[in-house]
XYZ file of C-alpha atoms in Angstrom:
702
model
C 125.519 -63.444 -66.868
C 124.891 -61.725 -63.866
C 128.176 -61.226 -62.660
C 128.771 -59.459 -66.108
C 125.927 -57.143 -65.634
C 127.549 -56.219 -62.221
C 131.156 -55.616 -63.526
C 129.110 -53.553 -66.670
C 126.761 -51.271 -64.053
C 129.831 -51.415 -61.656
C 132.660 -49.453 -64.007
C 128.721 -47.742 -65.542
C 129.031 -45.904 -61.937
C 131.733 -43.662 -62.051
C 131.136 -42.782 -58.574
C 131.595 -46.381 -57.238
C 134.819 -46.651 -59.746
C 136.226 -43.433 -58.000
C 135.264 -44.804 -54.624
C 137.318 -48.180 -55.669
C 140.379 -46.093 -56.730
C 140.082 -44.306 -52.972
C 139.558 -47.147 -51.430
C 143.050 -49.395 -53.324
C 144.797 -45.741 -52.055
C 144.032 -46.437 -48.329
C 144.899 -49.636 -47.886
C 148.528 -49.415 -50.195
C 148.505 -46.616 -47.277
C 148.157 -49.531 -44.378
C 144.983 -47.317 -42.572
C 142.825 -48.851 -39.919
C 139.877 -50.174 -41.731
C 137.589 -47.874 -40.100
C 139.386 -45.164 -41.655
C 139.324 -46.880 -45.170
C 135.528 -47.692 -45.005
C 135.379 -43.585 -44.192
C 137.602 -42.269 -46.422
C 135.975 -44.690 -49.873
C 132.189 -43.334 -48.264
C 133.089 -39.706 -48.036
C 134.699 -40.165 -51.552
C 131.835 -41.738 -53.042
C 129.149 -39.452 -51.313
C 130.758 -36.309 -52.616
C 130.497 -37.495 -56.208
C 126.986 -37.637 -55.464
C 126.642 -34.554 -53.970
C 127.966 -32.778 -56.721
C 125.901 -34.511 -59.194
C 123.075 -33.106 -57.206
C 124.511 -30.021 -56.649
C 124.665 -29.540 -60.958
C 121.273 -31.393 -61.289
C 120.249 -28.013 -59.287
C 121.952 -25.685 -60.969
C 120.852 -26.732 -64.495
C 117.477 -26.765 -63.160
C 117.530 -23.095 -62.350
C 119.274 -22.276 -65.664
C 116.523 -23.988 -67.523
C 114.263 -21.576 -66.446
C 116.507 -18.534 -67.492
C 117.407 -19.963 -70.373
C 113.758 -19.864 -71.617
C 112.771 -16.440 -70.794
C 115.771 -15.206 -71.800
C 115.602 -16.883 -75.384
C 112.125 -15.570 -75.608
C 113.150 -12.177 -74.301
C 115.934 -11.802 -77.143
C 114.705 -13.928 -79.915
C 117.828 -16.270 -79.463
C 119.073 -18.939 -76.911
C 121.691 -18.237 -73.997
C 123.969 -20.352 -72.445
C 126.831 -20.126 -69.214
C 130.017 -21.611 -69.674
C 129.838 -23.594 -66.448
C 131.809 -26.512 -67.391
C 130.923 -28.179 -63.426
C 127.353 -28.165 -64.127
C 127.336 -29.483 -68.028
C 129.909 -32.366 -67.302
C 128.193 -33.367 -64.073
C 124.459 -33.359 -66.053
C 126.397 -35.681 -68.656
C 127.999 -38.141 -66.477
C 124.408 -38.129 -64.859
C 122.294 -38.637 -67.702
C 124.966 -40.608 -70.774
C 126.359 -43.642 -67.844
C 128.074 -45.468 -71.073
C 129.830 -42.180 -71.524
C 130.522 -41.736 -68.046
C 132.184 -45.248 -67.315
C 134.837 -44.289 -70.143
C 135.304 -41.170 -68.172
C 135.254 -43.177 -65.206
C 137.886 -45.714 -66.143
C 139.916 -42.521 -68.345
C 140.251 -40.202 -64.929
C 141.881 -43.617 -63.253
C 144.338 -44.666 -65.888
C 145.402 -40.092 -66.388
C 146.064 -40.642 -62.235
C 148.110 -43.525 -61.786
C 150.180 -42.202 -65.358
C 150.468 -38.842 -63.327
C 151.850 -40.470 -60.165
C 154.069 -42.990 -62.824
C 155.285 -40.071 -64.576
C 155.926 -37.961 -61.238
C 158.228 -40.892 -60.248
C 159.903 -41.228 -62.954
C 160.045 -37.802 -64.688
C 161.917 -34.512 -63.463
C 158.397 -33.274 -62.909
C 157.653 -34.637 -59.104
C 154.106 -33.034 -59.187
C 151.158 -34.490 -58.333
C 147.702 -33.146 -59.443
C 145.490 -33.574 -56.610
C 142.675 -31.685 -58.375
C 140.837 -34.798 -59.979
C 137.800 -33.486 -59.727
C 139.078 -31.371 -62.595
C 140.555 -33.835 -64.507
C 137.187 -35.492 -64.407
C 135.554 -32.546 -65.938
C 138.057 -32.175 -68.614
C 137.580 -36.137 -69.648
C 133.854 -35.461 -69.767
C 134.923 -32.933 -72.579
C 137.353 -35.066 -74.166
C 135.088 -38.028 -74.448
C 132.261 -35.575 -75.762
C 134.856 -34.498 -78.674
C 135.774 -37.850 -79.302
C 132.463 -38.939 -79.964
C 131.614 -35.425 -82.164
C 134.806 -36.807 -84.115
C 132.919 -39.934 -84.841
C 134.262 -42.552 -81.990
C 132.031 -44.606 -80.507
C 132.172 -44.059 -76.761
C 129.675 -47.250 -75.069
C 132.185 -48.801 -73.102
C 132.053 -52.359 -74.577
C 133.669 -50.831 -78.057
C 136.826 -50.836 -78.924
C 136.795 -47.118 -79.452
C 135.580 -46.638 -75.750
C 139.484 -48.940 -74.680
C 141.200 -46.189 -77.464
C 139.910 -43.944 -75.530
C 140.650 -44.623 -72.275
C 143.926 -45.042 -73.387
C 144.067 -41.864 -75.477
C 142.970 -39.537 -72.724
C 144.413 -41.240 -70.301
C 148.268 -40.097 -71.681
C 146.707 -37.002 -72.546
C 145.827 -35.944 -69.125
C 148.695 -37.448 -67.198
C 150.469 -35.106 -69.608
C 148.537 -32.098 -69.067
C 148.275 -32.898 -65.340
C 152.340 -33.264 -65.213
C 153.132 -30.506 -67.285
C 150.243 -27.351 -66.482
C 151.445 -26.526 -63.025
C 154.996 -25.471 -64.101
C 153.237 -22.408 -65.920
C 152.167 -21.196 -62.332
C 155.247 -22.275 -60.324
C 157.271 -18.847 -60.286
C 154.425 -16.989 -58.619
C 153.502 -19.883 -56.409
C 156.915 -20.049 -54.594
C 156.690 -15.876 -54.368
C 152.958 -16.016 -52.864
C 153.924 -19.047 -50.409
C 157.144 -18.386 -49.943
C 158.153 -22.221 -49.753
C 158.593 -25.278 -52.717
C 155.563 -27.598 -51.685
C 151.968 -26.350 -52.886
C 151.061 -25.422 -56.485
C 147.798 -24.814 -58.407
C 145.786 -27.522 -60.199
C 143.183 -26.450 -61.947
C 141.848 -26.547 -65.010
C 141.842 -22.720 -65.566
C 146.204 -23.283 -65.580
C 146.538 -21.291 -68.829
C 144.417 -18.348 -67.530
C 146.214 -18.105 -63.887
C 149.168 -18.268 -66.051
C 148.323 -15.040 -67.965
C 148.392 -13.119 -64.416
C 151.727 -14.421 -64.062
C 153.175 -13.157 -67.879
C 151.465 -9.768 -66.725
C 152.841 -10.043 -63.469
C 156.433 -10.202 -64.581
C 155.844 -7.860 -67.501
C 154.665 -4.946 -65.096
C 157.415 -6.297 -62.749
C 160.456 -6.165 -65.042
C 159.088 -3.209 -67.792
C 156.972 -1.214 -66.009
C 158.087 2.751 -65.441
C 157.771 2.399 -61.428
C 156.415 -0.706 -59.231
C 152.861 -0.559 -59.293
C 151.465 -0.269 -55.951
C 149.438 -3.717 -54.166
C 145.575 -3.789 -54.263
C 145.959 -4.872 -50.914
C 147.054 -1.278 -50.303
C 144.041 0.085 -51.819
C 141.330 1.319 -49.089
C 137.861 -0.489 -50.479
C 134.229 0.476 -49.355
C 132.895 -1.619 -46.427
C 129.730 -1.983 -48.163
C 131.629 -4.149 -50.659
C 133.289 -6.405 -48.282
C 130.083 -9.018 -48.846
C 131.470 -9.703 -52.021
C 134.360 -11.195 -50.809
C 132.243 -13.999 -49.878
C 131.681 -16.396 -53.321
C 128.314 -17.321 -52.306
C 126.872 -14.133 -51.624
C 128.631 -12.666 -54.541
C 126.749 -15.343 -56.639
C 123.218 -14.697 -54.863
C 123.381 -11.046 -55.316
C 124.779 -11.375 -58.702
C 121.973 -13.543 -59.982
C 119.055 -11.982 -58.228
C 120.432 -8.878 -60.289
C 120.908 -10.313 -63.485
C 117.437 -12.399 -63.408
C 115.368 -9.081 -62.389
C 116.411 -7.633 -65.351
C 115.469 -10.017 -67.509
C 112.153 -11.569 -66.149
C 110.956 -8.216 -65.642
C 111.773 -6.947 -68.959
C 110.219 -10.775 -70.300
C 107.267 -9.733 -68.522
C 107.089 -6.253 -69.575
C 106.878 -7.358 -73.240
C 105.360 -10.524 -73.673
C 102.983 -10.221 -70.557
C 102.790 -12.278 -67.354
C 100.918 -15.466 -68.925
C 103.338 -15.908 -71.180
C 106.277 -15.398 -68.856
C 104.863 -17.979 -66.238
C 104.170 -20.264 -69.559
C 107.741 -20.278 -70.316
C 109.243 -19.762 -66.550
C 107.219 -22.786 -65.721
C 107.129 -21.388 -62.167
C 110.971 -21.334 -61.610
C 111.837 -23.902 -59.281
C 109.267 -23.050 -56.885
C 106.154 -23.653 -59.280
C 104.560 -19.571 -58.055
C 103.386 -17.524 -60.251
C 104.255 -14.523 -58.317
C 107.567 -13.023 -60.554
C 109.254 -11.736 -57.528
C 109.354 -15.481 -55.741
C 110.426 -16.901 -58.745
C 112.996 -14.089 -59.353
C 113.963 -15.163 -55.662
C 114.121 -18.800 -55.660
C 115.330 -19.099 -58.613
C 118.429 -16.983 -57.540
C 118.872 -19.341 -54.279
C 118.261 -22.743 -55.880
C 121.369 -21.777 -58.254
C 123.386 -20.666 -55.551
C 122.089 -23.621 -53.249
C 123.045 -26.143 -56.289
C 126.764 -24.268 -56.507
C 127.639 -24.714 -52.778
C 125.857 -28.530 -52.413
C 128.395 -28.685 -55.992
C 131.428 -27.306 -54.096
C 131.138 -28.992 -51.075
C 130.659 -31.971 -52.867
C 133.691 -31.582 -54.533
C 135.593 -31.294 -51.514
C 134.326 -34.341 -49.696
C 135.315 -36.359 -52.578
C 138.872 -34.354 -53.235
C 139.461 -35.207 -49.409
C 138.702 -38.711 -50.038
C 141.091 -39.404 -53.013
C 143.955 -36.512 -52.059
C 144.923 -38.730 -49.258
C 145.387 -41.777 -50.826
C 147.220 -40.237 -53.400
C 149.429 -37.963 -51.078
C 150.628 -41.196 -48.854
C 151.236 -43.020 -52.040
C 153.178 -40.184 -53.187
C 155.549 -39.579 -50.299
C 156.307 -43.435 -49.939
C 157.425 -43.709 -53.684
C 158.274 -40.133 -54.854
C 161.088 -38.672 -53.626
C 160.789 -34.861 -53.220
C 157.379 -35.186 -54.417
C 154.868 -31.568 -54.811
C 151.603 -31.366 -54.438
C 149.402 -29.346 -56.965
C 145.808 -28.354 -55.270
C 142.709 -26.690 -56.375
C 143.416 -22.400 -57.016
C 140.770 -22.067 -54.180
C 143.537 -22.548 -51.870
C 145.083 -19.264 -52.421
C 141.941 -17.437 -52.635
C 142.017 -15.630 -49.112
C 145.685 -14.428 -49.496
C 144.806 -11.448 -51.052
C 141.064 -10.550 -50.542
C 140.986 -7.202 -52.070
C 142.965 -8.354 -55.387
C 139.903 -10.939 -55.738
C 137.541 -8.311 -55.649
C 139.180 -6.016 -58.087
C 139.873 -9.184 -60.371
C 136.136 -10.365 -60.303
C 134.995 -6.877 -61.295
C 137.744 -6.728 -63.869
C 136.992 -10.308 -65.530
C 133.167 -9.907 -65.124
C 133.662 -6.573 -67.062
C 135.432 -8.958 -69.917
C 132.790 -11.165 -69.829
C 129.673 -8.534 -70.505
C 131.851 -7.324 -73.106
C 131.724 -10.849 -74.988
C 127.713 -11.348 -74.366
C 127.406 -8.117 -76.457
C 129.506 -9.404 -78.999
C 128.053 -13.212 -78.459
C 124.388 -10.830 -78.818
C 125.240 -8.787 -82.366
C 127.323 -11.945 -83.682
C 123.654 -14.051 -83.125
C 122.453 -11.774 -85.388
C 124.605 -10.821 -87.744
C 125.388 -14.957 -88.167
C 122.620 -17.355 -86.040
C 124.039 -20.448 -88.066
C 127.109 -20.336 -86.237
C 126.836 -17.967 -83.654
C 123.144 -19.710 -82.111
C 124.309 -18.717 -78.311
C 124.389 -15.372 -76.523
C 126.813 -16.055 -73.943
C 126.075 -15.279 -70.043
C 129.059 -14.762 -67.681
C 129.749 -17.816 -65.455
C 129.775 -16.203 -61.800
C 131.509 -18.809 -60.019
C 134.405 -18.942 -62.779
C 134.922 -14.918 -62.781
C 135.100 -15.208 -59.582
C 137.443 -18.045 -58.423
C 139.846 -18.824 -61.498
C 139.946 -14.772 -62.209
C 140.882 -14.110 -58.654
C 143.696 -16.714 -58.663
C 144.983 -15.064 -61.476
C 144.533 -11.493 -59.885
C 146.732 -12.541 -56.979
C 149.172 -13.733 -59.267
C 149.677 -10.747 -61.196
C 149.508 -8.489 -58.159
C 151.491 -10.353 -56.534
C 154.534 -9.672 -58.725
C 153.062 -6.416 -61.044
C 150.376 -4.853 -58.717
C 147.321 -3.537 -59.512
C 147.678 -2.986 -62.976
C 148.324 -6.399 -63.564
C 145.618 -7.599 -61.749
C 143.011 -5.481 -63.400
C 144.577 -6.234 -66.975
C 145.163 -10.135 -66.822
C 142.146 -10.761 -65.277
C 140.116 -8.606 -67.961
C 141.835 -11.228 -70.193
C 140.379 -14.355 -68.526
C 137.096 -13.156 -68.949
C 136.995 -12.322 -72.142
C 138.609 -15.756 -72.629
C 136.107 -17.527 -70.207
C 133.233 -16.314 -71.460
C 133.986 -17.020 -75.602
C 135.319 -20.480 -75.228
C 132.249 -21.738 -75.478
C 131.602 -19.856 -78.645
C 134.715 -21.524 -80.074
C 133.276 -24.835 -79.229
C 129.613 -23.846 -80.692
C 131.856 -23.081 -83.714
C 133.362 -26.268 -84.060
C 130.070 -28.226 -83.563
C 128.204 -26.008 -85.550
C 130.449 -25.730 -88.904
C 131.891 -29.023 -88.849
C 129.115 -31.708 -87.466
C 125.257 -31.749 -85.728
C 125.846 -28.707 -83.506
C 123.511 -27.864 -81.124
C 124.340 -24.487 -79.333
C 127.709 -25.025 -77.647
C 127.579 -28.465 -77.361
C 127.230 -31.743 -79.790
C 124.077 -33.603 -80.503
C 123.961 -36.437 -77.424
C 121.183 -38.600 -79.001
C 120.840 -40.789 -75.373
C 120.386 -37.620 -73.371
C 118.082 -35.479 -75.729
C 115.632 -38.729 -76.661
C 115.313 -39.984 -73.057
C 115.982 -37.262 -70.642
C 114.766 -33.656 -72.719
C 114.458 -31.681 -69.284
C 118.094 -32.408 -68.499
C 118.874 -32.108 -72.419
C 117.125 -28.706 -71.902
C 119.800 -27.629 -69.292
C 122.556 -29.021 -70.955
C 122.155 -26.535 -73.851
C 122.222 -23.860 -71.525
C 125.572 -24.537 -70.359
C 129.036 -24.554 -72.348
C 132.605 -25.445 -71.788
C 133.572 -21.948 -70.183
C 137.713 -22.986 -68.829
C 140.599 -21.975 -70.479
C 142.296 -25.127 -70.338
C 139.293 -26.514 -72.785
C 141.643 -24.833 -75.440
C 143.461 -27.773 -76.118
C 140.581 -30.258 -76.284
C 139.290 -27.951 -78.651
C 142.135 -28.001 -81.104
C 142.571 -31.916 -80.782
C 138.699 -32.134 -81.424
C 139.675 -30.259 -84.904
C 142.155 -32.183 -85.922
C 140.500 -35.603 -85.111
C 136.986 -34.291 -86.999
C 138.864 -33.046 -90.020
C 141.034 -36.753 -90.049
C 139.842 -39.269 -88.011
C 142.981 -41.249 -88.527
C 145.175 -38.120 -86.948
C 144.310 -39.635 -83.773
C 147.020 -42.480 -84.110
C 149.347 -39.662 -85.024
C 148.113 -37.489 -81.648
C 148.701 -40.676 -79.599
C 152.133 -41.843 -81.010
C 152.732 -37.954 -80.087
C 151.894 -37.978 -76.935
C 153.348 -41.785 -76.013
C 156.584 -40.474 -77.230
C 156.225 -37.498 -75.098
C 155.193 -39.354 -71.573
C 157.986 -42.398 -72.523
C 161.003 -38.963 -73.135
C 159.816 -37.744 -70.221
C 160.729 -40.166 -67.609
C 163.533 -41.730 -69.336
C 165.023 -37.907 -69.039
C 163.843 -37.909 -65.623
C 165.028 -41.729 -64.983
C 168.550 -41.221 -66.718
C 168.643 -37.579 -64.473
C 167.681 -39.313 -61.120
C 170.179 -42.014 -61.989
C 173.412 -39.121 -62.185
C 171.377 -37.379 -59.130
C 171.988 -40.679 -57.089
C 175.891 -40.384 -57.848
C 176.108 -37.005 -57.270
C 173.362 -36.673 -54.435
C 173.281 -40.099 -52.792
C 172.957 -38.992 -49.073
C 169.048 -37.175 -50.548
C 168.288 -40.424 -51.487
C 169.535 -42.448 -48.417
C 167.514 -39.673 -46.393
C 164.495 -40.156 -48.545
C 164.821 -43.951 -48.229
C 165.349 -44.235 -44.528
C 162.543 -41.604 -43.760
C 160.221 -43.633 -45.449
C 160.906 -46.816 -43.255
C 161.023 -44.899 -40.265
C 157.813 -42.951 -40.851
C 156.593 -46.730 -41.452
C 158.219 -48.515 -38.491
C 156.623 -45.447 -36.233
C 153.016 -46.038 -37.722
C 153.644 -50.123 -37.002
C 154.771 -48.471 -32.837
C 151.538 -46.294 -33.078
C 148.907 -49.357 -33.656
C 151.098 -51.333 -31.777
C 150.233 -49.103 -29.182
C 146.535 -48.336 -30.018
C 145.961 -52.466 -29.972
C 147.658 -52.695 -26.478
C 145.384 -49.933 -25.409
C 142.444 -51.614 -27.359
C 143.106 -55.206 -25.753
C 143.595 -53.742 -22.043
C 139.953 -52.317 -22.751
C 138.526 -54.980 -23.860
C 139.659 -57.265 -21.149
C 138.969 -54.543 -18.654
C 135.336 -54.200 -19.916
C 135.120 -58.247 -19.559
C 136.706 -58.030 -16.007
C 133.936 -55.748 -15.239
C 131.309 -58.027 -16.763
C 132.350 -60.627 -14.664
C 132.530 -58.974 -11.293
C 129.370 -57.689 -11.496
C 127.616 -60.725 -12.351
C 129.785 -62.529 -9.670
C 128.344 -59.494 -7.225
C 124.499 -59.847 -8.112
C 124.623 -64.092 -7.822
C 127.308 -64.001 -4.211
C 124.219 -61.011 -2.939
C 121.599 -63.975 -4.295
C 123.490 -66.333 -1.631
C 124.248 -64.396 0.798
C 120.282 -63.644 0.952
C 119.619 -67.272 0.954
C 122.048 -68.255 3.934
C 120.597 -65.770 6.177
C 117.398 -67.389 5.591
C 119.152 -70.892 6.013
C 120.212 -69.772 9.334
C 117.334 -68.502 10.750
C 115.374 -70.757 13.509
C 112.051 -70.784 12.955
C 110.449 -70.678 9.409
C 109.562 -66.961 9.248
C 107.268 -67.643 6.000
C 104.991 -69.037 8.034
C 105.382 -67.835 11.299
C 105.333 -64.377 10.506
C 102.044 -64.342 9.212
C 100.513 -66.139 12.137
C 101.848 -64.070 14.901
C 100.428 -60.664 12.556
C 97.244 -62.192 12.899
C 97.513 -63.218 16.590
C 98.622 -59.454 17.161
C 95.381 -58.486 15.192
C 92.996 -60.899 17.530
C 94.835 -59.432 20.576
C 93.659 -55.812 19.616
C 90.303 -56.482 18.874
C 90.013 -58.422 21.941
C 91.069 -55.214 24.140
C 88.916 -53.052 22.148
C 86.003 -55.068 22.946
C 86.691 -55.183 26.571
C 87.257 -51.668 26.848
C 83.795 -50.915 24.795
C 81.986 -52.865 27.277
C 83.382 -51.439 30.250
C 82.695 -47.830 28.932
C 78.909 -49.222 28.190
C 78.549 -51.459 31.532
C 76.374 -49.453 33.926
C 73.927 -48.553 30.991
C 71.242 -50.342 29.703
C 70.428 -48.933 26.765
C 74.078 -51.068 25.689
C 73.293 -54.432 27.498
C 71.831 -56.039 24.271
C 75.212 -54.697 22.214
C 77.543 -55.971 25.062
C 75.938 -59.343 24.448
C 76.902 -59.155 21.405
C 80.555 -57.957 22.606
C 80.586 -60.869 24.737
C 80.192 -63.369 22.361
C 82.772 -61.772 19.959
C 85.114 -61.911 22.500
C 84.705 -65.744 23.149
C 85.189 -65.987 19.627
C 88.075 -64.138 18.970
C 90.132 -65.688 22.099
C 89.415 -69.201 20.910
C 90.631 -68.264 17.730
C 93.896 -66.571 19.218
C 94.256 -69.636 21.183
C 94.840 -71.684 18.301
C 97.286 -70.004 16.054
C 99.433 -69.646 19.415
C 99.050 -73.236 19.595
C 100.269 -73.699 15.920
C 102.910 -70.901 16.704
C 104.324 -72.404 19.679
C 104.681 -75.635 17.729
C 106.686 -74.360 14.743
C 108.835 -72.063 17.070
C 109.995 -75.447 18.885
C 110.441 -77.392 15.659
C 114.400 -78.449 14.735
C 116.303 -76.531 12.611
C 116.893 -79.009 10.006
C 112.674 -79.175 9.240
C 112.864 -75.197 8.041
C 113.392 -75.353 4.556
C 116.540 -76.345 4.770
C 116.963 -78.476 1.651
C 114.790 -75.783 -0.332
C 117.750 -73.075 0.369
C 120.951 -75.314 0.109
C 119.532 -76.120 -3.881
C 119.447 -73.013 -4.478
C 122.624 -71.769 -2.443
C 124.158 -74.358 -4.506
C 122.979 -73.614 -8.272
C 123.952 -70.104 -7.767
C 127.498 -71.185 -6.647
C 127.772 -73.554 -10.090
C 125.863 -70.586 -12.140
C 129.443 -68.721 -11.014
C 131.842 -71.373 -11.427
C 130.193 -71.308 -15.120
C 130.407 -67.786 -15.567
C 133.615 -67.443 -14.323
C 134.761 -70.290 -17.326
C 132.921 -68.507 -19.791
C 135.003 -64.743 -19.412
C 137.908 -66.437 -18.804
C 137.549 -68.024 -21.898
C 136.529 -64.547 -23.619
C 139.604 -63.136 -22.345
C 141.676 -65.816 -23.677
C 139.997 -65.429 -26.991
C 141.042 -61.775 -27.432
C 144.609 -62.170 -25.894
C 145.147 -64.672 -28.479
C 143.876 -62.178 -31.127
C 146.238 -59.737 -30.104
C 149.116 -62.048 -29.772
C 148.593 -62.822 -33.437
C 148.301 -59.175 -34.270
C 151.652 -58.344 -32.232
C 153.403 -61.284 -34.249
C 152.162 -59.964 -37.249
C 153.551 -56.740 -35.839
C 157.159 -58.054 -34.583
C 157.782 -59.260 -37.868
C 157.405 -55.970 -39.735
C 159.002 -54.488 -37.610
C 161.638 -57.054 -37.877
C 161.883 -56.206 -41.601
C 161.910 -52.989 -41.192
C 164.436 -52.942 -39.391
C 166.569 -55.542 -41.684
C 165.734 -52.965 -44.617
C 167.143 -50.471 -42.000
C 170.644 -51.998 -41.589
C 171.151 -53.159 -45.016
C 170.375 -49.262 -46.016
C 172.706 -48.059 -43.896
C 175.162 -51.230 -44.703
C 175.247 -50.198 -48.347
C 175.550 -46.649 -47.471
C 178.660 -46.735 -45.782
C 180.158 -49.431 -48.525
C 179.206 -46.218 -50.563
C 180.601 -43.729 -48.854
C 183.712 -45.652 -48.463
C 183.802 -45.770 -52.288
């Protein structure tokens, strides 16, 4: 029973499940044990870091949402999918387990499609797929399915979501490929982002302005922006400054309308617990930005742990594979275009804020939230859109496309709110999640202040409408998804079969390069093992020599003592005492000689004479003893004592040499076994290479 609890608990912790995937991928890549451990722990730690970042952002948003609601009489929400998804994962572990399994299935099926279909794109932005999986699981529960891990509905959700996500991961990178080829000048890397639909607007408007424009619009990079705007090119600084402006306006307005006491009561002192409004504004702004940075850093750690195994597997198993990664990779290519896109997108978002305010007053039952622009989304996602638009259509496309993106980003949570509030038991922009609302009311307040604000969540909203209207439609959607999946795989395999006949050298070189790279990897490991073996043996020899030298020094010392003619331990102290008495006698005789003619010193001289007599007798006894010891034969001077010590030390040297030799043999046997396995692997690879070359020659002859 305990084992079942262990399995259920393990798969109920999404960070551990994702770490397991990184572990398996690293093992399949034949990484070193230290690299396997590092990759696995990095992935798990990254997941927990991004969860902490999402919680910090959520805490700052709760205070803002409470103050905003008190000011305008309506709830406020920010379309930030990252923080929303991570809070749901944190507070709904049963859902999180389904999300983690759905993520793993979608990643595996993405690799299958990349291997079998003609689309060789490996989606490496696993964190975005994680957030999309959370949104899909929420929508499936909203449609009436039970998302507990031990239910059949959860099994259906894992398969259903895994297939849909794998199709999404494979097909959406195709939308931005033309712009990425032009931007990077190569056919190796593409965009994998949960705002790919929005980025494709940049591709579309860039194409339209390039083809149908009266004259080519100049690039945004040709514009000289004021130097004081340069700091806005840093996303974190942009977030801090914008949050300071927004919180200052909202908090000061609420203070002016309701008074300080009421403001402190609803704001709760902010994250700092202070009663000073300026301090609350500053600390909440920096807490939000710090949470964002922790989230981004955690995402980078998690992605780094997942990307390397995925990339290694794809290179070994998928010919002509293309890596698809986060859009942040191109943000630094055109900084001016990013800044223009951010301003344009934020303008569109603020337009939706005003629209949502009016709709909330007109139809509060449907439009329950006033949307606040999500600054990270408007900066990163609109920045990528602006770069793609600017690369072909110039500054005009760079302004228009991000403006539309900003409207979409802020309006998308309203779309979900309409679905939830008109078709079910919605609560703002998300459905009721009783586990979180009852068990974690503080986090529930953070969740209701957020919304799904990315463009690619539109297809999830569409699926949820079908499922909510008619739940059996899930089987129709699943059948269509499976049909598309199999069609892509079948068409890809037929195309590859024809391509192998028309272009056999490509596949020959692909397999040959894989075998040679594996052969090189084994050779490098063999060289490393040889260095390790030599280092370990040298360390053992150094320890042995040090110990032997120490023991030999002791033997030399005892041999010197053994070869002396007298028992120095006894003779030397006696000689020292004799010298002491001689000195005393000489001193006494000098004193008598000085005072011999003076009557005053006659009594003192008598006492000194008696002392001389006593010292002379003692000196004579010591001298006799000294002479007797000095004349004793060598065999009687502790020869046995020192001989035993020398024998014992020599035995220790022999025993020590035997022990160190055993350690050396153990190291050699260990590496001998490793070398044997490596040689067997090398022979197998060489055999495969020979067969591959033989088959290639036979094919060429035909």
